PDB file of C-alpha atoms in Angstrom:
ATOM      1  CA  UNK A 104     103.232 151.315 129.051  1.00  0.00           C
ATOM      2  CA  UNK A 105     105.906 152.770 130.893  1.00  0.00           C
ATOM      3  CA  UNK A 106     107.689 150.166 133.106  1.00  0.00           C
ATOM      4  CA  UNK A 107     110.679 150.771 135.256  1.00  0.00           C
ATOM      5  CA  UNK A 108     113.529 148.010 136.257  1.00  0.00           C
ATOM      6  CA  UNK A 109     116.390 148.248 138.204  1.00  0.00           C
ATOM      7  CA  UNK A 110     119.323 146.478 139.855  1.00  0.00           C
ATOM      8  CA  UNK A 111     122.983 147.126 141.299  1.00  0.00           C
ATOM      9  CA  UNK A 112     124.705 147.248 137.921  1.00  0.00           C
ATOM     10  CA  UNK A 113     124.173 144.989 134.598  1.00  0.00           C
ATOM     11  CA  UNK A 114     122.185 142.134 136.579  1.00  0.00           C
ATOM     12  CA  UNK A 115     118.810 143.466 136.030  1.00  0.00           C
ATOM     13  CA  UNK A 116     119.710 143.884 132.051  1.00  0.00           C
ATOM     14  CA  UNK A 117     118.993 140.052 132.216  1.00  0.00           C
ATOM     15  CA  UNK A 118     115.564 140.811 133.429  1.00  0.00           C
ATOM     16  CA  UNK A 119     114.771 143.458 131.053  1.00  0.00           C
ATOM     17  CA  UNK A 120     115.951 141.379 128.032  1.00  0.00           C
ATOM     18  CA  UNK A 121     112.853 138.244 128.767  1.00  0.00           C
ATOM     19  CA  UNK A 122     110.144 141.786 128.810  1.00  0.00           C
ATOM     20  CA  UNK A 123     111.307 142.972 126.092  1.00  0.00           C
ATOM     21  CA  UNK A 124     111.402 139.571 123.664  1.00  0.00           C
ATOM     22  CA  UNK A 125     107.532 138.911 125.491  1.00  0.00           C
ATOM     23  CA  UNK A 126     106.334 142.456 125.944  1.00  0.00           C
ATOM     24  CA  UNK A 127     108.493 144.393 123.414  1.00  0.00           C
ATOM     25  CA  UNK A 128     106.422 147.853 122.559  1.00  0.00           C
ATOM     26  CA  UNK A 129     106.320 149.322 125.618  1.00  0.00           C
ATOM     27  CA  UNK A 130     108.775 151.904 126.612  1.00  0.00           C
ATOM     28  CA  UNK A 131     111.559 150.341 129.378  1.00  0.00           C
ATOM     29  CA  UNK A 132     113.530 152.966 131.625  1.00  0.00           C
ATOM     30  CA  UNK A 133     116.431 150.783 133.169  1.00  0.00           C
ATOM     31  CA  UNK A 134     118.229 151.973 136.147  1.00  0.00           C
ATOM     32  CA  UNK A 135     121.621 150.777 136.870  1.00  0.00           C
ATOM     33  CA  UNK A 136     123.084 151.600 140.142  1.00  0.00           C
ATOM     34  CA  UNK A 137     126.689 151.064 139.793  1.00  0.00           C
ATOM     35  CA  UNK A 138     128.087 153.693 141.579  1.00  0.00           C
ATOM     36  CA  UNK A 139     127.435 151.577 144.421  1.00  0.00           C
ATOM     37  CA  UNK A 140     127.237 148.303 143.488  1.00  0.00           C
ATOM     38  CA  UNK A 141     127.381 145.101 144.949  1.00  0.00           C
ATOM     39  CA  UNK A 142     124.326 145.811 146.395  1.00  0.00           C
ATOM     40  CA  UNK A 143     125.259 141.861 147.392  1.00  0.00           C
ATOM     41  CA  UNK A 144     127.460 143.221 150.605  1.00  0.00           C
ATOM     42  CA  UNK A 145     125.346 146.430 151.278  1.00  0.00           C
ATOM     43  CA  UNK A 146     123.676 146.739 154.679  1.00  0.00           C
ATOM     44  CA  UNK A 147     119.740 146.921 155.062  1.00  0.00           C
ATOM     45  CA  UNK A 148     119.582 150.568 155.920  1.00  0.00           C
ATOM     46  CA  UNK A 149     121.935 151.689 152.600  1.00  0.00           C
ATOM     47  CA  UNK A 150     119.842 149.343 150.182  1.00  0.00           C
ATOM     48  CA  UNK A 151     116.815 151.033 151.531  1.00  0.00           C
ATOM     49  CA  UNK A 152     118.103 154.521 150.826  1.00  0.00           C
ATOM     50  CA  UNK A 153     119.117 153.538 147.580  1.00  0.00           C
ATOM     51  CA  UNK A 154     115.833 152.229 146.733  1.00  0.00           C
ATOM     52  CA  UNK A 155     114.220 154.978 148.157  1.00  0.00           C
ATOM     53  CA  UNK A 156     115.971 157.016 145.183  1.00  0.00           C
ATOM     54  CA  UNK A 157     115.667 155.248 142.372  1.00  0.00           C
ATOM     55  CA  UNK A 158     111.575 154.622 142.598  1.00  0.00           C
ATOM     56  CA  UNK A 159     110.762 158.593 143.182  1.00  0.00           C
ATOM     57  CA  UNK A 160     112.945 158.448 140.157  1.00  0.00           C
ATOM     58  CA  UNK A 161     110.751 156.308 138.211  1.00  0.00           C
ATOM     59  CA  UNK A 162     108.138 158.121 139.727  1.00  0.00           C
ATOM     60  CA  UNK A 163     109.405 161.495 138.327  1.00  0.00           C
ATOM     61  CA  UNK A 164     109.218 159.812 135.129  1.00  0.00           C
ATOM     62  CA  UNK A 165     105.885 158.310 135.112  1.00  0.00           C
ATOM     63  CA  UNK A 166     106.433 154.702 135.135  1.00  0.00           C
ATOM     64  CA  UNK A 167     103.126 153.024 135.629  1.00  0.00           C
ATOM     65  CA  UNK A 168     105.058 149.736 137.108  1.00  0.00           C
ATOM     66  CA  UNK A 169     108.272 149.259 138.731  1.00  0.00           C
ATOM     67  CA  UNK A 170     110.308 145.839 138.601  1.00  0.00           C
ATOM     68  CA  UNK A 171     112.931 144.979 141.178  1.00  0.00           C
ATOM     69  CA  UNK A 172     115.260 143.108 138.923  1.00  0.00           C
ATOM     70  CA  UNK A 173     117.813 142.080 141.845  1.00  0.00           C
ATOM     71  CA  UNK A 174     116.996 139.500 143.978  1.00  0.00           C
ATOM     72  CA  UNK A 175     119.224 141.336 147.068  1.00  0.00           C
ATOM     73  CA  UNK A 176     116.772 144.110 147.401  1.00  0.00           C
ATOM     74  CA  UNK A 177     113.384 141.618 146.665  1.00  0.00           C
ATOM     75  CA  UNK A 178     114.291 139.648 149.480  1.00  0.00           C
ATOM     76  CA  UNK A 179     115.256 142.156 152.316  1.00  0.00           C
ATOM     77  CA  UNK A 180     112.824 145.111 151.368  1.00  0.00           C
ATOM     78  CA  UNK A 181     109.845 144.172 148.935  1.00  0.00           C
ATOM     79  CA  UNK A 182     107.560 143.098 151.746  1.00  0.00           C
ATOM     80  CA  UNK A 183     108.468 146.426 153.352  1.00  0.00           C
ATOM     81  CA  UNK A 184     107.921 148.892 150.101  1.00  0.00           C
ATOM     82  CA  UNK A 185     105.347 147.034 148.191  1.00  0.00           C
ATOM     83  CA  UNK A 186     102.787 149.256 149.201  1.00  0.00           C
ATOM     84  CA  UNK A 187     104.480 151.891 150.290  1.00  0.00           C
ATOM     85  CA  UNK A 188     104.618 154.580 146.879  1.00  0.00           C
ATOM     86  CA  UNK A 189     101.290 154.170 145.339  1.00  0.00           C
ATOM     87  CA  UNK A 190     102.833 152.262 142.739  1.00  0.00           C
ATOM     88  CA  UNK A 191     102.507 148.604 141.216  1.00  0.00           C
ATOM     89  CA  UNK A 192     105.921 147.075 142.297  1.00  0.00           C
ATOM     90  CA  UNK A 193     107.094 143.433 141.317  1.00  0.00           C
ATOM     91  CA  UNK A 194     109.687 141.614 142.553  1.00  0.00           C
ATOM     92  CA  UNK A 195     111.464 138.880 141.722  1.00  0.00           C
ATOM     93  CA  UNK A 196     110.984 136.423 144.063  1.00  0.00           C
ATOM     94  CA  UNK A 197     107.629 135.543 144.209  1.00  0.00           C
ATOM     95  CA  UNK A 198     107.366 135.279 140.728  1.00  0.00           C
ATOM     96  CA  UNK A 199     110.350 132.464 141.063  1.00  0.00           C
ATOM     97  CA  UNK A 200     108.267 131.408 144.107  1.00  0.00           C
ATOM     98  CA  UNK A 201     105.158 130.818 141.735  1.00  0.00           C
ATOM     99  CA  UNK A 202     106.882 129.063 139.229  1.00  0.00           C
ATOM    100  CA  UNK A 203     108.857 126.327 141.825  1.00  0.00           C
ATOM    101  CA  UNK A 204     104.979 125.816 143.034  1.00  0.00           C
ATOM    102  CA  UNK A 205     103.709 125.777 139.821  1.00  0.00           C
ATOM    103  CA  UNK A 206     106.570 123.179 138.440  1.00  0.00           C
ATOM    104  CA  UNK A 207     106.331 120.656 141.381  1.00  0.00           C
ATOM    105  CA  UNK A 208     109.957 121.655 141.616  1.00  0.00           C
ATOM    106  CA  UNK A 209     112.030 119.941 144.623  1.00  0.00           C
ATOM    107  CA  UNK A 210     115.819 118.978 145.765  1.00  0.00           C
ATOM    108  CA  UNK A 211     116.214 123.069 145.248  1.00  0.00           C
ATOM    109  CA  UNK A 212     119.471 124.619 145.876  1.00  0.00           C
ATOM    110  CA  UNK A 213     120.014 128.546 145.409  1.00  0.00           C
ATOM    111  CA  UNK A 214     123.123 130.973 144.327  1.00  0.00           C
ATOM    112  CA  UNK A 215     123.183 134.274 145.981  1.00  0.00           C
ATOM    113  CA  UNK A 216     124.461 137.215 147.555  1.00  0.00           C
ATOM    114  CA  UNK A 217     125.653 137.321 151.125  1.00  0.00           C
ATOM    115  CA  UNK A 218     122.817 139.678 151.842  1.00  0.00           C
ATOM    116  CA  UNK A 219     119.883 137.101 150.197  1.00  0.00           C
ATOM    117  CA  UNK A 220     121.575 133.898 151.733  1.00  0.00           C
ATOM    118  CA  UNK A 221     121.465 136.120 155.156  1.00  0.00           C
ATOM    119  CA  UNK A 222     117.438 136.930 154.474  1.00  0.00           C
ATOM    120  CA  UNK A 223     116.415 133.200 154.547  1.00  0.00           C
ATOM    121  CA  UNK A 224     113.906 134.453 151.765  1.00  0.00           C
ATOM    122  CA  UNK A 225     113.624 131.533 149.147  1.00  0.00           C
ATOM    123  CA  UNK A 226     112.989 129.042 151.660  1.00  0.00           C
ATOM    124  CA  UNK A 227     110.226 131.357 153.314  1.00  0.00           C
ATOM    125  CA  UNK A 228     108.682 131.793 149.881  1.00  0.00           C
ATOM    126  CA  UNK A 229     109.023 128.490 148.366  1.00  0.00           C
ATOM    127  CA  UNK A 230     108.444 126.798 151.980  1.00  0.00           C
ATOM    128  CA  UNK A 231     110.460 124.191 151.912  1.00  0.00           C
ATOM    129  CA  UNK A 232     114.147 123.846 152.656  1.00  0.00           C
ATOM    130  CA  UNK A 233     116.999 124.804 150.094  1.00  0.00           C
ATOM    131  CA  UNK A 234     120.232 124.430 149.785  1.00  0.00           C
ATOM    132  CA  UNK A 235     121.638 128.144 149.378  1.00  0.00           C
ATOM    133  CA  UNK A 236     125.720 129.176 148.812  1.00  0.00           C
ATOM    134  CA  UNK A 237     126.673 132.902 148.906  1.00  0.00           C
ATOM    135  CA  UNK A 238     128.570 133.664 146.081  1.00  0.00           C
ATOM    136  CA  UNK A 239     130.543 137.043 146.703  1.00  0.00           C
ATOM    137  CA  UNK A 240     132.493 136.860 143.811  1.00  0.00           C
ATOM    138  CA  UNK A 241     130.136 136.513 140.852  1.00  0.00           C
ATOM    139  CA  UNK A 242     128.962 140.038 140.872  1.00  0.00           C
ATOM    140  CA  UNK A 243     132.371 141.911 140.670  1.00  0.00           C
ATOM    141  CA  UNK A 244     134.057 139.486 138.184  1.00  0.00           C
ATOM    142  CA  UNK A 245     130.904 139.863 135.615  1.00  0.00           C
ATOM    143  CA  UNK A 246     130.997 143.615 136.073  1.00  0.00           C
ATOM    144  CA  UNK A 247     134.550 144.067 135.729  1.00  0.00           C
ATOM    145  CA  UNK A 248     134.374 141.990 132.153  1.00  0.00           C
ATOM    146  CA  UNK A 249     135.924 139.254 133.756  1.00  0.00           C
ATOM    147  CA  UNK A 250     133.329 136.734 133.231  1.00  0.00           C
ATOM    148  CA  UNK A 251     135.597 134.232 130.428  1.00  0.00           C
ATOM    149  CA  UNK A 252     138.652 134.023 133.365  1.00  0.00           C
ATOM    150  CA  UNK A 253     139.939 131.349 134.591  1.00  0.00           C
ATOM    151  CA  UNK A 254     139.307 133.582 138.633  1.00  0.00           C
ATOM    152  CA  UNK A 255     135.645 132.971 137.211  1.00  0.00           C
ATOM    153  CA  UNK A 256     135.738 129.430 136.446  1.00  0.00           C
ATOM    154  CA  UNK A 257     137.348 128.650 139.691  1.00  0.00           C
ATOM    155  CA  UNK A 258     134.613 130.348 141.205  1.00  0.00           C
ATOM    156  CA  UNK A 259     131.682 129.083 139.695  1.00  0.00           C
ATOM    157  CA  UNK A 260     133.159 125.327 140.373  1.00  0.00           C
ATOM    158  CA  UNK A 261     133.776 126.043 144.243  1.00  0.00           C
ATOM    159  CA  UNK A 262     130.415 127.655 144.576  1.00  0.00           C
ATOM    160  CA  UNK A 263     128.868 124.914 142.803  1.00  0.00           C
ATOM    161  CA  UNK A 264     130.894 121.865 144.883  1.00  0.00           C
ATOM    162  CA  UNK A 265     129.708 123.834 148.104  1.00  0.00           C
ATOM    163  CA  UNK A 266     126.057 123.460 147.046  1.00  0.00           C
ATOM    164  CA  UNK A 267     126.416 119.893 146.229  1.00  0.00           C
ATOM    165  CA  UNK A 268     123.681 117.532 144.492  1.00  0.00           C
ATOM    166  CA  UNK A 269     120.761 120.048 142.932  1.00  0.00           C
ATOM    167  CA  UNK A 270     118.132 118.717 140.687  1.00  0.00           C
ATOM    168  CA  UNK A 271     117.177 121.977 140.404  1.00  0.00           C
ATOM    169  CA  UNK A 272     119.405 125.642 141.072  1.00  0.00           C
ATOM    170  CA  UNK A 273     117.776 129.139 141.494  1.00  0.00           C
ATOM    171  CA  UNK A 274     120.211 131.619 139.700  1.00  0.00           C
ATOM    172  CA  UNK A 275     119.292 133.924 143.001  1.00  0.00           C
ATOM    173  CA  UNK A 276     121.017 136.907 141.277  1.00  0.00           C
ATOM    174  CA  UNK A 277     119.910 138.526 138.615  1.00  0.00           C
ATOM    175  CA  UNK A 278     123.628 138.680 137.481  1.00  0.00           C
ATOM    176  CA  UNK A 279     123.834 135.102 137.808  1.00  0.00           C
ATOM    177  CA  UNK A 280     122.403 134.182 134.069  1.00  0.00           C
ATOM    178  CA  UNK A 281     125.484 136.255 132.569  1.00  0.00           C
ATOM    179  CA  UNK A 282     127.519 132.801 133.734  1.00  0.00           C
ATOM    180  CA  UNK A 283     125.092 130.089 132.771  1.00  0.00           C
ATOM    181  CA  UNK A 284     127.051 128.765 130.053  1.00  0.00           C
ATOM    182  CA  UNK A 285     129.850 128.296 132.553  1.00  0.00           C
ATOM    183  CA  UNK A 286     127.513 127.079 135.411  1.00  0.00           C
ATOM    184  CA  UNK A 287     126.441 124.572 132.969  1.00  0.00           C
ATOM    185  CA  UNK A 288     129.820 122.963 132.139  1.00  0.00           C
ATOM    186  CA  UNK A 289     130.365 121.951 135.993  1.00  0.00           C
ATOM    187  CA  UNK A 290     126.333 120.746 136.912  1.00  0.00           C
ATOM    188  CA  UNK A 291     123.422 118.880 135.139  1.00  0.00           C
ATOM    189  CA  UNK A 292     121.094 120.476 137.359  1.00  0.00           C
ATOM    190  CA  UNK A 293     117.805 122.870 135.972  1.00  0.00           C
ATOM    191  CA  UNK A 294     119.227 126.483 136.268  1.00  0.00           C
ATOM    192  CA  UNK A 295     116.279 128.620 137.336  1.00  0.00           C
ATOM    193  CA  UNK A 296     116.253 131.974 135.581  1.00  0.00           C
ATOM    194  CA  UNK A 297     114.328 134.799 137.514  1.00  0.00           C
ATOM    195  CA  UNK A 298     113.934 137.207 135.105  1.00  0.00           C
ATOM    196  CA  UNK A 299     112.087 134.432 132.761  1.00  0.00           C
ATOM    197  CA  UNK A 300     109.692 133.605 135.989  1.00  0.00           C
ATOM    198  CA  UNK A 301     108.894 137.132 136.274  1.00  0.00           C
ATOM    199  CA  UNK A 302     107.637 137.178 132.743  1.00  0.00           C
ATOM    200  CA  UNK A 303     105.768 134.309 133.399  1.00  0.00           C
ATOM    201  CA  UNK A 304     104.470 135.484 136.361  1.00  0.00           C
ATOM    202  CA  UNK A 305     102.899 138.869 134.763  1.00  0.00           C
ATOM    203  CA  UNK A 306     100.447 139.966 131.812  1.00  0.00           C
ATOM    204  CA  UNK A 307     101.737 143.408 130.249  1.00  0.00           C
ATOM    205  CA  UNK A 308      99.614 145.502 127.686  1.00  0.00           C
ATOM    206  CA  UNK A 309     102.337 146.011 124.694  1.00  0.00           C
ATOM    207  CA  UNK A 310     101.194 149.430 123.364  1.00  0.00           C
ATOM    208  CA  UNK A 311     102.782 150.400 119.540  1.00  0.00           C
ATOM    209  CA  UNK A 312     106.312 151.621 119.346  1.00  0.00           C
ATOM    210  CA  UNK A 313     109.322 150.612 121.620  1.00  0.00           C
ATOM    211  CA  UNK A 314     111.956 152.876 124.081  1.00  0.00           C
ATOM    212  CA  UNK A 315     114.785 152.168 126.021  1.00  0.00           C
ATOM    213  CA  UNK A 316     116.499 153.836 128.090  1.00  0.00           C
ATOM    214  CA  UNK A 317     119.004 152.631 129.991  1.00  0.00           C
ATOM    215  CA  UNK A 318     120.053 155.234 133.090  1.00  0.00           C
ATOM    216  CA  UNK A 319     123.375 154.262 134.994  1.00  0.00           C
ATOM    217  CA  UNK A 320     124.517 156.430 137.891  1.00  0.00           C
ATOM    218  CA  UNK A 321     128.080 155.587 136.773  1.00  0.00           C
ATOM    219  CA  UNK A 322     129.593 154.766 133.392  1.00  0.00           C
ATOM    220  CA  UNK A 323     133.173 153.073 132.199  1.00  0.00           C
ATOM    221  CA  UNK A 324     134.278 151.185 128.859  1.00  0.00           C
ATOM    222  CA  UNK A 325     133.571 148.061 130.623  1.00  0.00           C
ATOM    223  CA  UNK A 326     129.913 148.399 131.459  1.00  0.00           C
ATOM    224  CA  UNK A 327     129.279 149.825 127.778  1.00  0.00           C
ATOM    225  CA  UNK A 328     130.652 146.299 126.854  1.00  0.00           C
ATOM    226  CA  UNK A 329     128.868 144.773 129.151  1.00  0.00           C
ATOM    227  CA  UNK A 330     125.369 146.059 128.284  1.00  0.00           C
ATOM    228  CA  UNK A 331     126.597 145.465 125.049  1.00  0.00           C
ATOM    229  CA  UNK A 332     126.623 141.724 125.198  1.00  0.00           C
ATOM    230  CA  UNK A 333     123.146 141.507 127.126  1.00  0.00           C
ATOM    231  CA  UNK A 334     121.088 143.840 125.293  1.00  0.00           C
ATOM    232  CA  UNK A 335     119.376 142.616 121.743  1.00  0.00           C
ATOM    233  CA  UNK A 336     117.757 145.641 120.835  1.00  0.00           C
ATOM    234  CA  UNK A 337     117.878 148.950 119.837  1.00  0.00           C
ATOM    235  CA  UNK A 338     118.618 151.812 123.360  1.00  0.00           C
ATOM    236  CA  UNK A 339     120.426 154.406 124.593  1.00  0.00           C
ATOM    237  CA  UNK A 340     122.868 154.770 127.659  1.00  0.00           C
ATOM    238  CA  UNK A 341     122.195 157.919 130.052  1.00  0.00           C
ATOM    239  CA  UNK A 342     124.328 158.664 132.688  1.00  0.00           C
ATOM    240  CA  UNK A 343     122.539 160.004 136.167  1.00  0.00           C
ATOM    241  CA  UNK A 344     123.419 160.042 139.720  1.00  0.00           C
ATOM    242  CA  UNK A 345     120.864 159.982 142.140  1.00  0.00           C
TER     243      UNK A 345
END
């Protein structure tokens, strides 16, 4: 099966790792948009346009099912481009929706970007109220390889003083599980990881032999180190602007 997943940068990488350990022989076209990421700080109108580019994308390179592996653009456009390219699209919200159902889960707080703290969206899908923090800062520092800093660490222990008492915290950026070692130093709190609730959440046919291809629409040292300590398996790094 071709399946198509994309994000801002490096966040969605996170995604693709869970389908490939659970649904490894299919082929995986990543796209990476880091010429303009955070997507975090983007308005509604630019994420839609780059959206809009990166599915025809996958669609000019047959993908039979398209993942949104950043929780910015699940929870401002899914509901609005779900149906709208003839395409099976998954987010990643509803699948971490499901699984807080599914789980009983309460006392729920959520780390996120400005523009999915601004959207209201987990507490729509889980209804029920959360506790959510915008966290502005996490995005840059893990693409700019500064994720073992002491800028970092400061970070992830305001963020997570702000949220206060959490029995259980969505990681509501697909970024986000770069820092759980770190997040899990400063809270004893269940750290909800999207792209395992998405692979929970769907049942993929894995066909013999496995591809990946990872497309970014720009490249530095940095990212190739960063992809570098995500990625598990075997793939190969394109560069492509849309």
């Amino acid at each position: 099966m071709r399946i198509g997943v994309f994000d801002s940068g490096i966040g969605g990488l996170t995604v693709l790792k869970e389908l490939i350990n659970k649904y490894p022989n299919n082929h995986y076209i990543y796209y990476g948009d880091t010429l303009h990421l955070p997507y975090g700080v983007k308005t509604k109108d630019e994420l839609r346009g780059y959206t809009d580019k990166i599915i025809h994308f996958f669609i000019e390179q047959k993908v039979e099912l398209i993942i949104i592996a950043c929780g910015t653009v699940s929870s401002n456009l899914y509901d609005e481009i779900k149906d709208k390219y003839g395409i099976f699209i998954i987010d990643v919200l509803n699948p971490t929706a499901a699984y807080i159902k599914k789980n009983n889960l309460t006392n729920i707080g959520v780390l996120a970007t400005p523009m999915t703290i601004k959207s209201k969206a987990f507490s729509k899908k889980i209804d029920m109220p959360v506790k959510a923090i915008s966290c502005p800062l996490f995005v840059p520092l893990i693409e700019n390889g500064n994720v073992h800093s002491k800028e970092c660490e400061e970070a992830v222990k305001t963020y997570l003083n702000n949220l206060g008492q959490c029995d259980n915290i969505i990681l509501g950026c697909t970024h986000y599980p770069v820092l759980k070692e770190i997040i899990l130093k400063h809270t004893e709190a269940n750290l909800i990881d999207m792209g395992k609730c998405v692979c929970d959440y769907i049942d993929i046919k894995s066909e013999e032999g496995k591809e990946v291809s990872l497309y970014f629409s720009l490249l530095s040292k940095t990212l190739v180190k960063n992809v570098s300590m995500i990625m598990e398996d075997d793939y190969e790094i394109i560069l492509k602007e849309l």
